[in-house]
mmCIF file of C-alpha atoms in Angstrom:
data_model
loop_
_atom_site.group_PDB
_atom_site.id
_atom_site.type_symbol
_atom_site.label_atom_id
_atom_site.label_comp_id
_atom_site.label_asym_id
_atom_site.label_seq_id
_atom_site.Cartn_x
_atom_site.Cartn_y
_atom_site.Cartn_z
ATOM 1 C CA GLU A 1465 56.884 10.327 -57.610
ATOM 2 C CA ILE A 1466 53.287 10.921 -57.437
ATOM 3 C CA VAL A 1467 52.009 14.614 -57.371
ATOM 4 C CA LEU A 1468 48.900 15.286 -55.742
ATOM 5 C CA THR A 1469 47.146 18.653 -56.757
ATOM 6 C CA GLN A 1470 44.344 19.653 -54.148
ATOM 7 C CA SER A 1471 41.473 22.016 -55.383
ATOM 8 C CA PRO A 1472 39.979 24.333 -54.736
ATOM 9 C CA GLY A 1473 42.895 26.098 -52.985
ATOM 10 C CA THR A 1474 40.190 28.033 -50.491
ATOM 11 C CA LEU A 1475 36.859 27.268 -50.333
ATOM 12 C CA SER A 1476 34.695 29.863 -48.539
ATOM 13 C CA LEU A 1477 31.201 28.312 -47.103
ATOM 14 C CA SER A 1478 28.822 28.884 -44.614
ATOM 15 C CA PRO A 1479 27.916 26.839 -41.074
ATOM 16 C CA GLY A 1480 25.284 24.028 -42.421
ATOM 17 C CA GLU A 1481 26.769 23.759 -46.085
ATOM 18 C CA ARG A 1482 28.087 20.966 -47.799
ATOM 19 C CA ALA A 1483 32.032 21.139 -48.647
ATOM 20 C CA THR A 1484 33.616 19.082 -51.502
ATOM 21 C CA LEU A 1485 37.229 18.701 -51.524
ATOM 22 C CA SER A 1486 39.001 17.284 -54.539
ATOM 23 C CA CYS A 1487 42.520 15.384 -54.560
ATOM 24 C CA ARG A 1488 43.973 14.557 -58.077
ATOM 25 C CA ALA A 1489 46.905 12.283 -58.699
ATOM 26 C CA SER A 1490 49.645 12.201 -61.251
ATOM 27 C CA GLN A 1491 49.505 8.472 -61.375
ATOM 28 C CA SER A 1492 47.086 5.759 -60.179
ATOM 29 C CA VAL A 1493 47.324 5.311 -55.966
ATOM 30 C CA SER A 1494 47.736 1.975 -55.704
ATOM 31 C CA SER A 1495 44.931 -0.117 -53.361
ATOM 32 C CA SER A 1496 43.293 3.254 -52.613
ATOM 33 C CA TYR A 1497 46.285 4.250 -49.866
ATOM 34 C CA LEU A 1498 45.293 7.756 -49.630
ATOM 35 C CA ALA A 1499 44.408 9.781 -46.370
ATOM 36 C CA TRP A 1500 42.987 13.232 -45.487
ATOM 37 C CA TYR A 1501 43.848 15.267 -42.724
ATOM 38 C CA GLN A 1502 42.779 18.295 -40.954
ATOM 39 C CA GLN A 1503 44.967 20.921 -39.618
ATOM 40 C CA LYS A 1504 43.971 24.038 -37.539
ATOM 41 C CA PRO A 1505 46.314 26.909 -36.959
ATOM 42 C CA GLY A 1506 48.982 25.868 -34.436
ATOM 43 C CA GLN A 1507 48.212 22.597 -34.355
ATOM 44 C CA ALA A 1508 49.054 19.446 -35.512
ATOM 45 C CA PRO A 1509 47.586 17.464 -38.332
ATOM 46 C CA ARG A 1510 44.633 15.058 -37.430
ATOM 47 C CA LEU A 1511 44.000 11.772 -39.629
ATOM 48 C CA LEU A 1512 40.428 12.072 -40.663
ATOM 49 C CA ILE A 1513 40.255 9.416 -43.551
ATOM 50 C CA TYR A 1514 42.669 6.645 -44.582
ATOM 51 C CA GLY A 1515 42.235 4.124 -47.183
ATOM 52 C CA ALA A 1516 40.339 6.648 -49.407
ATOM 53 C CA SER A 1517 37.062 6.041 -47.196
ATOM 54 C CA SER A 1518 37.684 4.732 -44.215
ATOM 55 C CA ARG A 1519 36.944 7.212 -40.920
ATOM 56 C CA ALA A 1520 39.762 7.085 -38.268
ATOM 57 C CA THR A 1521 38.514 6.658 -34.505
ATOM 58 C CA GLY A 1522 36.326 9.348 -33.690
ATOM 59 C CA ILE A 1523 35.830 11.346 -36.664
ATOM 60 C CA PRO A 1524 32.088 12.263 -36.872
ATOM 61 C CA ASP A 1525 30.151 10.656 -39.834
ATOM 62 C CA ARG A 1526 29.745 13.838 -41.726
ATOM 63 C CA PHE A 1527 33.354 13.219 -42.950
ATOM 64 C CA SER A 1528 33.459 10.888 -45.489
ATOM 65 C CA GLY A 1529 36.049 10.332 -48.192
ATOM 66 C CA SER A 1530 35.532 8.598 -51.783
ATOM 67 C CA GLY A 1531 37.291 7.882 -55.184
ATOM 68 C CA SER A 1532 40.021 5.410 -56.566
ATOM 69 C CA GLY A 1533 42.691 5.518 -59.381
ATOM 70 C CA THR A 1534 43.805 9.061 -59.665
ATOM 71 C CA ASP A 1535 40.475 11.092 -58.408
ATOM 72 C CA PHE A 1536 39.671 11.174 -54.389
ATOM 73 C CA THR A 1537 37.125 13.335 -52.807
ATOM 74 C CA LEU A 1538 36.509 14.680 -49.178
ATOM 75 C CA THR A 1539 33.080 15.614 -48.264
ATOM 76 C CA ILE A 1540 32.021 17.373 -45.184
ATOM 77 C CA SER A 1541 28.232 16.884 -45.548
ATOM 78 C CA ARG A 1542 27.213 20.150 -43.173
ATOM 79 C CA LEU A 1543 29.941 22.323 -41.955
ATOM 80 C CA GLU A 1544 30.290 22.863 -38.207
ATOM 81 C CA PRO A 1545 31.948 25.794 -36.902
ATOM 82 C CA GLU A 1546 34.903 23.467 -35.582
ATOM 83 C CA ASP A 1547 35.184 22.422 -39.389
ATOM 84 C CA PHE A 1548 36.898 25.493 -40.902
ATOM 85 C CA ALA A 1549 40.764 24.442 -41.203
ATOM 86 C CA VAL A 1550 43.185 23.267 -43.834
ATOM 87 C CA TYR A 1551 42.910 19.926 -45.596
ATOM 88 C CA TYR A 1552 45.725 17.743 -46.646
ATOM 89 C CA CYS A 1553 45.560 14.468 -48.871
ATOM 90 C CA GLN A 1554 48.621 11.978 -48.605
ATOM 91 C CA GLN A 1555 49.338 9.262 -50.652
ATOM 92 C CA TYR A 1556 51.226 6.088 -49.399
ATOM 93 C CA GLY A 1557 50.676 3.714 -52.158
ATOM 94 C CA SER A 1558 53.985 4.563 -53.762
ATOM 95 C CA SER A 1559 55.827 3.840 -50.529
ATOM 96 C CA PRO A 1560 58.628 4.592 -49.732
ATOM 97 C CA ARG A 1561 57.717 7.908 -51.680
ATOM 98 C CA LEU A 1562 55.091 9.508 -49.410
ATOM 99 C CA THR A 1563 53.584 12.744 -50.944
ATOM 100 C CA PHE A 1564 51.264 15.216 -49.569
ATOM 101 C CA GLY A 1565 48.851 17.306 -51.670
ATOM 102 C CA GLY A 1566 49.210 21.175 -51.249
ATOM 103 C CA GLY A 1567 45.869 21.386 -49.114
ATOM 104 C CA THR A 1568 42.567 23.099 -49.296
ATOM 105 C CA LYS A 1569 41.447 25.716 -46.873
ATOM 106 C CA VAL A 1570 37.902 25.767 -46.059
ATOM 107 C CA GLU A 1571 36.959 29.441 -44.590
ATOM 108 C CA ILE A 1572 33.799 30.640 -43.281
ATOM 109 C CA LYS A 1573 32.053 32.910 -45.917
ATOM 110 C CA GLN B 690 46.663 7.645 -24.420
ATOM 111 C CA VAL B 691 48.960 8.270 -27.390
ATOM 112 C CA GLN B 692 51.498 10.954 -26.622
ATOM 113 C CA LEU B 693 54.336 12.165 -29.091
ATOM 114 C CA VAL B 694 56.353 15.089 -27.728
ATOM 115 C CA GLU B 695 59.087 16.484 -30.019
ATOM 116 C CA SER B 696 62.225 18.485 -28.665
ATOM 117 C CA GLY B 697 65.628 19.807 -29.737
ATOM 118 C CA GLY B 698 64.377 22.098 -32.168
ATOM 119 C CA GLY B 699 65.985 25.815 -32.213
ATOM 120 C CA LEU B 700 68.113 28.158 -33.870
ATOM 121 C CA VAL B 701 70.936 27.119 -36.130
ATOM 122 C CA LYS B 702 73.286 28.642 -38.429
ATOM 123 C CA PRO B 703 73.461 27.629 -41.994
ATOM 124 C CA GLY B 704 75.797 24.324 -42.404
ATOM 125 C CA GLY B 705 75.275 23.595 -38.715
ATOM 126 C CA SER B 706 73.375 20.358 -37.088
ATOM 127 C CA LEU B 707 70.951 19.830 -34.491
ATOM 128 C CA ARG B 708 69.123 16.479 -33.256
ATOM 129 C CA LEU B 709 65.771 16.214 -32.655
ATOM 130 C CA SER B 710 63.824 13.780 -30.369
ATOM 131 C CA CYS B 711 60.492 12.334 -30.270
ATOM 132 C CA ALA B 712 59.724 10.457 -26.713
ATOM 133 C CA ALA B 713 56.471 8.429 -27.447
ATOM 134 C CA SER B 714 54.065 6.849 -24.663
ATOM 135 C CA GLY B 715 50.825 5.207 -24.372
ATOM 136 C CA PHE B 716 51.690 2.310 -26.992
ATOM 137 C CA THR B 717 54.000 -0.315 -28.130
ATOM 138 C CA PHE B 718 56.526 1.917 -29.590
ATOM 139 C CA SER B 719 58.154 -0.757 -31.166
ATOM 140 C CA ASP B 720 55.032 -2.280 -32.742
ATOM 141 C CA TYR B 721 54.753 0.828 -35.347
ATOM 142 C CA TYR B 722 57.119 2.529 -37.753
ATOM 143 C CA MET B 723 58.006 6.282 -37.290
ATOM 144 C CA SER B 724 58.068 9.109 -39.392
ATOM 145 C CA TRP B 725 59.391 12.794 -39.321
ATOM 146 C CA ILE B 726 57.239 15.261 -41.515
ATOM 147 C CA ARG B 727 57.936 19.085 -41.798
ATOM 148 C CA GLN B 728 56.021 22.609 -42.292
ATOM 149 C CA ALA B 729 57.827 25.538 -43.432
ATOM 150 C CA PRO B 730 56.115 28.633 -42.129
ATOM 151 C CA GLY B 731 53.075 29.346 -44.119
ATOM 152 C CA LYS B 732 53.478 26.252 -46.288
ATOM 153 C CA GLY B 733 52.376 22.709 -46.887
ATOM 154 C CA LEU B 734 53.390 19.373 -45.295
ATOM 155 C CA GLU B 735 56.552 17.636 -46.524
ATOM 156 C CA TRP B 736 57.409 14.131 -45.801
ATOM 157 C CA VAL B 737 61.113 13.835 -44.337
ATOM 158 C CA SER B 738 61.643 10.307 -43.353
ATOM 159 C CA TYR B 739 60.415 7.329 -41.925
ATOM 160 C CA ILE B 740 62.190 4.236 -40.055
ATOM 161 C CA SER B 741 60.660 1.072 -39.696
ATOM 162 C CA SER B 742 59.673 -0.820 -36.129
ATOM 163 C CA SER B 743 62.666 -2.579 -35.905
ATOM 164 C CA SER B 744 65.096 -0.372 -37.820
ATOM 165 C CA SER B 745 65.365 -2.693 -40.703
ATOM 166 C CA TYR B 746 63.857 -0.178 -43.172
ATOM 167 C CA THR B 747 64.667 3.745 -43.558
ATOM 168 C CA ASN B 748 64.150 6.186 -46.495
ATOM 169 C CA TYR B 749 64.508 9.893 -46.983
ATOM 170 C CA ALA B 750 62.983 12.328 -49.197
ATOM 171 C CA ASP B 751 65.648 13.424 -51.908
ATOM 172 C CA SER B 752 65.845 17.195 -50.071
ATOM 173 C CA VAL B 753 67.246 15.521 -46.969
ATOM 174 C CA LYS B 754 69.013 12.564 -48.288
ATOM 175 C CA GLY B 755 72.797 12.303 -46.940
ATOM 176 C CA ARG B 756 71.852 15.239 -44.908
ATOM 177 C CA PHE B 757 69.572 13.696 -42.176
ATOM 178 C CA THR B 758 69.811 10.356 -40.437
ATOM 179 C CA ILE B 759 66.726 8.941 -38.616
ATOM 180 C CA SER B 760 66.949 6.182 -36.049
ATOM 181 C CA ARG B 761 65.164 5.028 -33.008
ATOM 182 C CA ASP B 762 65.802 3.267 -29.606
ATOM 183 C CA ASN B 763 62.929 0.783 -28.892
ATOM 184 C CA ALA B 764 64.344 0.516 -25.204
ATOM 185 C CA LYS B 765 64.041 4.375 -24.289
ATOM 186 C CA ASN B 766 60.461 4.629 -26.922
ATOM 187 C CA SER B 767 62.148 7.334 -28.762
ATOM 188 C CA LEU B 768 62.700 8.492 -32.115
ATOM 189 C CA TYR B 769 65.606 10.857 -33.580
ATOM 190 C CA LEU B 770 66.382 12.781 -36.604
ATOM 191 C CA GLN B 771 70.057 13.656 -36.762
ATOM 192 C CA MET B 772 70.318 16.796 -39.197
ATOM 193 C CA ASN B 773 73.381 18.103 -40.638
ATOM 194 C CA SER B 774 74.543 20.710 -43.072
ATOM 195 C CA LEU B 775 71.431 22.567 -42.705
ATOM 196 C CA ARG B 776 70.151 24.865 -45.042
ATOM 197 C CA ALA B 777 67.805 27.910 -44.693
ATOM 198 C CA GLU B 778 65.239 26.071 -46.299
ATOM 199 C CA ASP B 779 65.435 23.208 -43.743
ATOM 200 C CA THR B 780 63.696 25.946 -41.342
ATOM 201 C CA ALA B 781 60.279 24.332 -40.545
ATOM 202 C CA VAL B 782 58.163 22.795 -37.744
ATOM 203 C CA TYR B 783 59.272 19.009 -37.597
ATOM 204 C CA TYR B 784 56.490 16.610 -36.799
ATOM 205 C CA CYS B 785 57.159 13.081 -35.254
ATOM 206 C CA ALA B 786 53.997 10.739 -36.586
ATOM 207 C CA ARG B 787 52.848 6.983 -35.795
ATOM 208 C CA ALA B 788 52.320 4.710 -38.662
ATOM 209 C CA ARG B 789 50.918 1.015 -38.834
ATOM 210 C CA PRO B 790 53.098 -1.308 -40.595
ATOM 211 C CA ARG B 791 51.675 -2.715 -44.211
ATOM 212 C CA PRO B 792 52.573 -5.340 -46.515
ATOM 213 C CA PRO B 793 54.958 -5.421 -48.450
ATOM 214 C CA PRO B 794 57.808 -4.967 -45.564
ATOM 215 C CA GLY B 795 59.131 -1.514 -45.404
ATOM 216 C CA ALA B 796 56.114 -0.078 -46.898
ATOM 217 C CA MET B 797 54.432 2.722 -44.846
ATOM 218 C CA SER B 798 50.957 3.768 -44.049
ATOM 219 C CA HIS B 799 48.855 6.657 -43.135
ATOM 220 C CA PHE B 800 49.957 8.834 -39.789
ATOM 221 C CA ASP B 801 47.154 8.217 -37.291
ATOM 222 C CA TYR B 802 49.082 10.243 -34.485
ATOM 223 C CA TRP B 803 51.343 13.079 -34.671
ATOM 224 C CA GLY B 804 53.283 15.342 -31.804
ATOM 225 C CA GLN B 805 52.908 18.944 -31.649
ATOM 226 C CA GLY B 806 55.970 19.593 -33.691
ATOM 227 C CA THR B 807 59.260 21.593 -32.776
ATOM 228 C CA LEU B 808 60.374 24.564 -34.741
ATOM 229 C CA VAL B 809 64.040 24.625 -36.424
ATOM 230 C CA THR B 810 65.292 27.822 -37.844
ATOM 231 C CA VAL B 811 68.235 28.064 -40.049
ATOM 232 C CA SER B 812 69.513 31.542 -39.963
ATOM 233 C CA SER B 813 72.985 33.453 -39.664
#
């Protein structure tokens, strides 16, 4: 099973700042089958990025994904008030074993 | 618009059973793989199970294998999760989510739509 480790656990930033979230895999994720989700309190997760770098429908271009192999990054170029949330990465390259990272909370500084 | 609505959650005693349902609308249900994902209170996301579009492929997390059964009825646009021998550690919000198939056959993809979830509490 591929283990995904997200860092940092919590990121304290101000609106307008740049956020860089890391997701590291214990083994190479084939074909960059990695996705990022955003979850706000009391809500279901929302798909942001799939295939490591493709934005999902309706996702603003301030969100971008990059990386390959074992190291992946989600970048939010300028934080908006609605971006403060928890972010999860997920790999689906080793299907049928799907795994999520433990999450990174982006909080207001 | 795509809608996924879960139901069937509730309070159940350890060792008991529960059946979750997910009603889908706004898309051609039979074209998509479907999955259950859970989230224990204050914790992260855990994939539970998935089923292919025609029910040919199913898979389960080790933590639920042999106790949970996923199924679907494409004529009713519905997904199900039969949960038996429930344990305290199964307490969570259970989400159903949609995924496009990808090669090879039986392989899962990312989850592009999620329901709002249904809470399952296992406690005596």
